[in-house]
């Protein structure tokens, strides 16, 4: 049931030797979601030991190349991997035209089916559901950048409460099949006629975990709404705050501003991303963010962040991890 967030690229518009262009994978039950797809993203899949053919959906924030140019190549590669189910691609208006212009990867040309969905940030008043399964939903809201931009929130639907087998045994339930029935919400009648109700052995419904992705953007209402009480927020922090004027001019955020969004939204943890190439070391940006919101770190590429407040954050694999 774990959902794991894996930053694949944390650079600003210019990649460096240590930072790659924007992309974040979310892995759940062997399936993958991808948020942004900068140039070279499929190579980052190899370094992270992730199977590209398992990508169910891609969510593009805006049509700047450092968030988008890897998409045609990824789509074409997946087409060579004998995929037999459609992949959804979501992004602002203009995404369909971009994909149609890329040789061989239009909706009509993909052997596995490519479902391109466009959203219109300028006309969005509330959150829009852009992708949904039985277990989670992805919503979009408009952000504030130089071009139409959306941010995304992945939220699991409420989960069943925890089953307490020791309480069930105390009530006389010993059959493992009855354990499953009780956990699914069904009452069980024992041989002596006693009825055991699920409420006696199953805890309260648990809210699902949540993840918000907001880049490139100025601090804005859309970003704060996406981040509301999220377990993990990944937010644009292109500049330190001494360059706040440049951040305003270019439609980005400073580390301090990202931390203010996290604090105001009540998130559990903030990871800074889209870091300018001028910062070889992100420690000053992290210190700036922590002065406002202590649970701030720079996103570490290839590190696995488990979306469960009970779990510890994962360790980063080495760059030489087997593909």
Short mmCIF file of C-alpha atoms in Angstrom, two decimals:
data_model
loop_
_atom_site.label_atom_id
_atom_site.label_comp_id
_atom_site.label_asym_id
_atom_site.label_seq_id
_atom_site.Cartn_x
_atom_site.Cartn_y
_atom_site.Cartn_z
CA UNK A 1 0.00 0.00 0.00
CA UNK A 2 2.99 2.34 0.26
CA UNK A 3 3.19 5.35 -2.02
CA UNK A 4 6.76 6.48 -2.59
CA UNK A 5 7.88 9.80 -4.07
CA UNK A 6 11.17 9.73 -6.00
CA UNK A 7 12.65 13.02 -7.28
CA UNK A 8 14.34 12.35 -10.61
CA UNK A 9 15.34 15.91 -11.48
CA UNK A 10 15.62 18.98 -9.25
CA UNK A 11 17.44 21.53 -11.45
CA UNK A 12 16.14 24.85 -12.65
CA UNK A 13 16.11 25.59 -16.36
CA UNK A 14 19.80 24.66 -16.67
CA UNK A 15 20.91 21.16 -15.59
CA UNK A 16 24.16 20.63 -13.73
CA UNK A 17 26.35 17.59 -13.19
CA UNK A 18 24.49 16.86 -9.95
CA UNK A 19 20.99 18.04 -10.84
CA UNK A 20 18.81 16.96 -13.72
CA UNK A 21 15.79 18.59 -15.31
CA UNK A 22 12.42 18.51 -13.59
CA UNK A 23 10.73 15.17 -13.00
CA UNK A 24 9.23 13.39 -9.98
CA UNK A 25 8.00 9.79 -9.95
CA UNK A 26 5.42 8.37 -7.57
CA UNK A 27 5.46 4.62 -7.18
CA UNK A 28 2.48 2.72 -5.79
CA UNK A 29 1.79 -1.02 -5.97
CA UNK A 30 4.27 -1.42 -8.79
CA UNK A 31 2.63 1.30 -10.88
CA UNK A 32 4.09 4.73 -11.60
CA UNK A 33 2.90 8.29 -11.98
CA UNK A 34 5.22 10.97 -13.34
CA UNK A 35 5.08 14.69 -12.59
CA UNK A 36 6.90 16.68 -15.30
CA UNK A 37 9.26 15.11 -17.79
CA UNK A 38 12.33 17.18 -18.54
CA UNK A 39 14.94 16.14 -21.07
CA UNK A 40 16.67 12.90 -20.06
CA UNK A 41 13.96 11.72 -17.68
CA UNK A 42 13.92 8.17 -19.03
CA UNK A 43 17.63 7.85 -18.18
CA UNK A 44 16.75 8.86 -14.62
CA UNK A 45 14.24 5.99 -14.60
CA UNK A 46 17.14 3.65 -15.26
CA UNK A 47 19.25 5.18 -12.47
CA UNK A 48 16.31 4.87 -10.07
CA UNK A 49 15.68 1.25 -11.13
CA UNK A 50 12.12 2.09 -12.24
CA UNK A 51 10.29 0.40 -15.09
CA UNK A 52 9.24 3.01 -17.67
CA UNK A 53 6.60 0.70 -19.12
CA UNK A 54 4.65 0.90 -15.83
CA UNK A 55 3.93 4.63 -16.09
CA UNK A 56 0.14 5.02 -15.92
CA UNK A 57 -0.03 8.81 -16.21
CA UNK A 58 2.18 11.86 -16.74
CA UNK A 59 1.26 15.27 -15.31
CA UNK A 60 2.91 18.28 -16.97
CA UNK A 61 2.87 21.58 -15.10
CA UNK A 62 3.53 23.90 -18.07
CA UNK A 63 4.94 24.00 -21.56
CA UNK A 64 8.48 25.16 -20.84
CA UNK A 65 11.05 22.78 -22.30
CA UNK A 66 12.82 21.91 -19.06
CA UNK A 67 9.57 20.31 -17.88
CA UNK A 68 8.43 18.81 -21.16
CA UNK A 69 11.11 17.91 -23.68
CA UNK A 70 11.63 14.42 -22.28
CA UNK A 71 8.00 13.42 -22.89
CA UNK A 72 8.16 12.51 -26.61
CA UNK A 73 11.21 10.35 -26.07
CA UNK A 74 9.67 8.61 -23.06
CA UNK A 75 6.42 8.00 -24.93
CA UNK A 76 8.30 6.57 -27.93
CA UNK A 77 10.42 4.27 -25.76
CA UNK A 78 7.34 2.94 -23.97
CA UNK A 79 5.90 2.18 -27.39
CA UNK A 80 8.81 -0.21 -27.97
CA UNK A 81 8.21 -2.09 -24.71
CA UNK A 82 5.09 -4.03 -25.83
CA UNK A 83 2.77 -2.00 -23.67
CA UNK A 84 -0.89 -2.90 -24.23
CA UNK A 85 -2.77 -0.31 -22.15
CA UNK A 86 -3.25 3.40 -22.60
CA UNK A 87 -1.19 6.07 -20.87
CA UNK A 88 -2.77 9.33 -19.75
CA UNK A 89 -0.91 12.61 -20.22
CA UNK A 90 -2.30 15.73 -18.51
CA UNK A 91 -1.18 19.33 -18.94
CA UNK A 92 -2.21 22.88 -19.86
CA UNK A 93 -3.76 23.91 -23.15
CA UNK A 94 -1.29 23.39 -25.99
CA UNK A 95 -0.10 19.96 -24.85
CA UNK A 96 -2.01 18.15 -27.61
CA UNK A 97 -0.47 20.41 -30.25
CA UNK A 98 3.00 19.78 -28.80
CA UNK A 99 2.55 16.01 -28.89
CA UNK A 100 1.09 16.10 -32.40
CA UNK A 101 4.15 18.02 -33.61
CA UNK A 102 6.58 15.41 -32.20
CA UNK A 103 7.28 12.80 -34.85
CA UNK A 104 5.68 9.45 -34.16
CA UNK A 105 4.12 10.12 -30.77
CA UNK A 106 0.70 11.62 -31.47
CA UNK A 107 -2.36 10.03 -29.87
CA UNK A 108 -3.12 8.24 -33.15
CA UNK A 109 0.40 6.85 -33.63
CA UNK A 110 1.09 5.30 -30.24
CA UNK A 111 0.59 1.50 -30.34
CA UNK A 112 -0.58 1.41 -26.71
CA UNK A 113 -2.93 4.40 -26.83
CA UNK A 114 -2.12 7.88 -25.58
CA UNK A 115 -4.88 9.84 -23.87
CA UNK A 116 -3.91 13.52 -23.79
CA UNK A 117 -6.04 15.67 -21.46
CA UNK A 118 -5.75 19.45 -21.46
CA UNK A 119 -6.72 21.71 -18.58
CA UNK A 120 -7.22 25.46 -18.80
CA UNK A 121 -5.64 27.19 -15.78
CA UNK A 122 -7.13 30.59 -16.64
CA UNK A 123 -10.69 29.30 -16.33
CA UNK A 124 -10.20 27.14 -13.22
CA UNK A 125 -12.00 28.41 -10.14
CA UNK A 126 -11.62 25.30 -8.00
CA UNK A 127 -9.63 22.10 -8.01
CA UNK A 128 -10.21 19.91 -11.06
CA UNK A 129 -9.96 16.13 -10.88
CA UNK A 130 -7.67 15.04 -13.73
CA UNK A 131 -6.99 11.39 -12.88
CA UNK A 132 -8.75 8.94 -10.57
CA UNK A 133 -8.60 5.29 -9.59
CA UNK A 134 -10.43 3.29 -6.94
CA UNK A 135 -7.68 4.20 -4.46
CA UNK A 136 -6.54 7.76 -5.18
CA UNK A 137 -7.29 10.94 -7.09
CA UNK A 138 -5.05 13.57 -8.69
CA UNK A 139 -6.37 17.13 -8.77
CA UNK A 140 -5.02 20.25 -10.46
CA UNK A 141 -5.13 23.95 -9.61
CA UNK A 142 -3.68 26.99 -11.39
CA UNK A 143 -0.31 28.36 -10.29
CA UNK A 144 1.29 31.73 -11.05
CA UNK A 145 4.10 31.66 -13.61
CA UNK A 146 5.00 33.41 -16.87
CA UNK A 147 2.90 30.96 -18.88
CA UNK A 148 -0.26 28.97 -18.01
CA UNK A 149 0.79 26.56 -15.27
CA UNK A 150 -0.90 24.03 -13.01
CA UNK A 151 0.16 22.28 -9.85
CA UNK A 152 -1.02 18.86 -8.76
CA UNK A 153 -2.09 17.03 -5.63
CA UNK A 154 -2.20 13.25 -5.28
CA UNK A 155 -4.45 12.10 -2.46
CA UNK A 156 -5.32 8.60 -1.43
CA UNK A 157 -8.94 7.92 -0.67
CA UNK A 158 -9.74 7.05 2.96
CA UNK A 159 -8.44 3.64 3.96
CA UNK A 160 -10.11 1.01 6.11
CA UNK A 161 -9.27 1.08 9.77
CA UNK A 162 -6.68 -1.27 11.21
CA UNK A 163 -7.84 -4.77 12.03
CA UNK A 164 -7.05 -5.91 15.58
CA UNK A 165 -6.71 -9.72 15.57
CA UNK A 166 -6.16 -9.92 19.33
CA UNK A 167 -9.58 -8.34 19.90
CA UNK A 168 -11.13 -10.75 17.40
CA UNK A 169 -9.58 -13.76 19.16
CA UNK A 170 -10.83 -12.50 22.52
CA UNK A 171 -14.35 -12.49 21.06
CA UNK A 172 -13.93 -16.07 19.82
CA UNK A 173 -13.04 -15.43 16.16
CA UNK A 174 -10.28 -17.84 15.07
CA UNK A 175 -10.89 -18.47 11.36
CA UNK A 176 -8.54 -16.32 9.20
CA UNK A 177 -11.31 -16.06 6.57
CA UNK A 178 -13.51 -14.43 9.19
CA UNK A 179 -10.73 -11.94 9.87
CA UNK A 180 -10.90 -10.88 6.24
CA UNK A 181 -14.70 -10.59 6.32
CA UNK A 182 -14.60 -8.41 9.40
CA UNK A 183 -11.94 -6.15 7.91
CA UNK A 184 -14.10 -5.75 4.77
CA UNK A 185 -16.98 -4.58 6.94
CA UNK A 186 -18.98 -7.81 7.15
CA UNK A 187 -20.38 -9.19 10.41
CA UNK A 188 -19.44 -12.73 11.41
CA UNK A 189 -21.66 -15.23 13.26
CA UNK A 190 -19.85 -17.77 15.42
CA UNK A 191 -20.90 -21.37 16.01
CA UNK A 192 -22.54 -20.48 19.31
CA UNK A 193 -24.71 -17.90 17.55
CA UNK A 194 -22.75 -14.87 18.73
CA UNK A 195 -22.43 -12.12 16.14
CA UNK A 196 -19.22 -10.14 15.97
CA UNK A 197 -19.55 -6.71 14.37
CA UNK A 198 -16.66 -5.07 12.47
CA UNK A 199 -16.82 -2.06 14.78
CA UNK A 200 -15.66 -4.33 17.61
CA UNK A 201 -12.38 -5.31 15.96
CA UNK A 202 -11.64 -2.66 13.31
CA UNK A 203 -10.36 0.82 14.10
CA UNK A 204 -11.64 4.07 12.61
CA UNK A 205 -11.25 4.87 8.92
CA UNK A 206 -7.80 6.33 8.21
CA UNK A 207 -7.29 9.30 5.91
CA UNK A 208 -5.12 8.59 2.90
CA UNK A 209 -1.69 10.13 2.46
CA UNK A 210 -1.20 13.12 0.17
CA UNK A 211 1.50 14.70 -1.98
CA UNK A 212 1.53 18.16 -3.58
CA UNK A 213 3.74 19.27 -6.47
CA UNK A 214 4.02 23.02 -7.15
CA UNK A 215 6.60 24.24 -9.68
CA UNK A 216 7.27 26.63 -11.43
CA UNK A 217 5.34 29.23 -9.48
CA UNK A 218 5.16 32.25 -7.29
CA UNK A 219 3.59 31.68 -3.86
CA UNK A 220 -0.13 31.69 -4.58
CA UNK A 221 -3.56 30.58 -3.38
CA UNK A 222 -3.56 27.64 -5.78
CA UNK A 223 -0.31 26.32 -4.36
CA UNK A 224 -1.45 26.73 -0.77
CA UNK A 225 -4.72 24.93 -1.52
CA UNK A 226 -2.91 22.04 -3.19
CA UNK A 227 -0.54 21.78 -0.22
CA UNK A 228 -3.24 21.95 2.46
CA UNK A 229 -2.20 19.51 5.24
CA UNK A 230 -0.22 17.43 2.73
CA UNK A 231 2.15 14.77 3.99
CA UNK A 232 4.77 16.00 1.51
CA UNK A 233 5.07 19.19 -0.55
CA UNK A 234 7.62 19.62 -3.32
CA UNK A 235 7.80 23.33 -4.12
CA UNK A 236 9.72 25.65 -6.40
CA UNK A 237 12.69 27.28 -4.61
CA UNK A 238 14.69 28.59 -7.54
CA UNK A 239 16.39 31.41 -5.62
CA UNK A 240 17.55 32.50 -2.19
CA UNK A 241 15.56 35.39 -0.81
CA UNK A 242 18.20 38.00 -1.61
CA UNK A 243 17.07 37.49 -5.23
CA UNK A 244 13.37 37.83 -4.50
CA UNK A 245 13.02 40.57 -7.13
CA UNK A 246 14.36 38.20 -9.76
CA UNK A 247 12.01 35.52 -8.49
CA UNK A 248 9.07 37.87 -8.99
CA UNK A 249 10.22 38.85 -12.47
CA UNK A 250 10.66 35.26 -13.63
CA UNK A 251 7.63 33.73 -11.92
CA UNK A 252 9.51 31.62 -9.40
CA UNK A 253 9.79 31.37 -5.61
CA UNK A 254 12.58 31.75 -3.09
CA UNK A 255 13.35 29.12 -0.49
CA UNK A 256 11.88 31.35 2.20
CA UNK A 257 8.69 31.83 0.20
CA UNK A 258 8.36 28.09 -0.36
CA UNK A 259 8.72 27.58 3.39
CA UNK A 260 6.00 30.15 4.04
CA UNK A 261 3.66 28.21 1.75
CA UNK A 262 4.48 25.00 3.65
CA UNK A 263 3.97 26.66 7.02
CA UNK A 264 0.69 28.31 6.05
CA UNK A 265 -0.64 25.12 4.46
CA UNK A 266 0.25 22.97 7.48
CA UNK A 267 2.22 20.35 5.55
CA UNK A 268 4.26 17.65 7.27
CA UNK A 269 7.40 18.08 5.20
CA UNK A 270 8.75 20.39 2.49
CA UNK A 271 11.26 19.50 -0.22
CA UNK A 272 12.79 22.31 -2.25
CA UNK A 273 13.18 21.82 -6.00
CA UNK A 274 13.92 23.65 -9.27
CA UNK A 275 17.14 25.02 -7.79
CA UNK A 276 19.11 27.54 -9.82
CA UNK A 277 22.45 26.37 -11.22
CA UNK A 278 24.11 29.26 -9.36
CA UNK A 279 23.78 27.22 -6.13
CA UNK A 280 26.29 24.38 -6.22
CA UNK A 281 25.37 23.56 -2.63
CA UNK A 282 21.74 23.73 -1.50
CA UNK A 283 22.58 24.11 2.18
CA UNK A 284 22.00 27.88 2.27
CA UNK A 285 18.60 27.43 0.64
CA UNK A 286 17.72 24.74 3.17
CA UNK A 287 18.83 26.93 6.08
CA UNK A 288 16.73 29.79 4.72
CA UNK A 289 13.69 27.54 4.46
CA UNK A 290 14.19 26.07 7.92
CA UNK A 291 14.24 29.54 9.45
CA UNK A 292 10.53 29.65 8.55
CA UNK A 293 9.53 25.98 8.41
CA UNK A 294 11.86 23.56 10.26
CA UNK A 295 10.80 20.45 8.29
CA UNK A 296 12.50 21.72 5.14
CA UNK A 297 15.06 19.90 3.02
CA UNK A 298 16.33 20.04 -0.53
CA UNK A 299 14.88 17.21 -2.61
CA UNK A 300 17.56 14.58 -3.15
CA UNK A 301 17.45 12.95 -6.56
CA UNK A 302 16.76 9.20 -6.53
CA UNK A 303 15.98 9.18 -2.80
CA UNK A 304 12.74 7.43 -1.91
CA UNK A 305 10.36 9.36 0.32
CA UNK A 306 7.61 7.12 1.70
CA UNK A 307 4.26 8.86 2.00
CA UNK A 308 3.46 7.58 5.44
CA UNK A 309 4.15 9.67 8.55
CA UNK A 310 4.90 6.45 10.49
CA UNK A 311 7.78 5.55 8.20
CA UNK A 312 11.31 6.93 8.06
CA UNK A 313 12.51 8.61 4.88
CA UNK A 314 14.38 6.27 2.55
CA UNK A 315 18.06 6.35 1.68
CA UNK A 316 19.33 7.39 -1.73
CA UNK A 317 20.59 4.63 -4.02
CA UNK A 318 23.92 5.17 -5.70
CA UNK A 319 24.16 6.50 -9.22
CA UNK A 320 25.47 3.09 -10.29
CA UNK A 321 22.24 1.30 -9.33
CA UNK A 322 21.47 -1.43 -11.81
CA UNK A 323 18.91 -0.54 -14.50
#
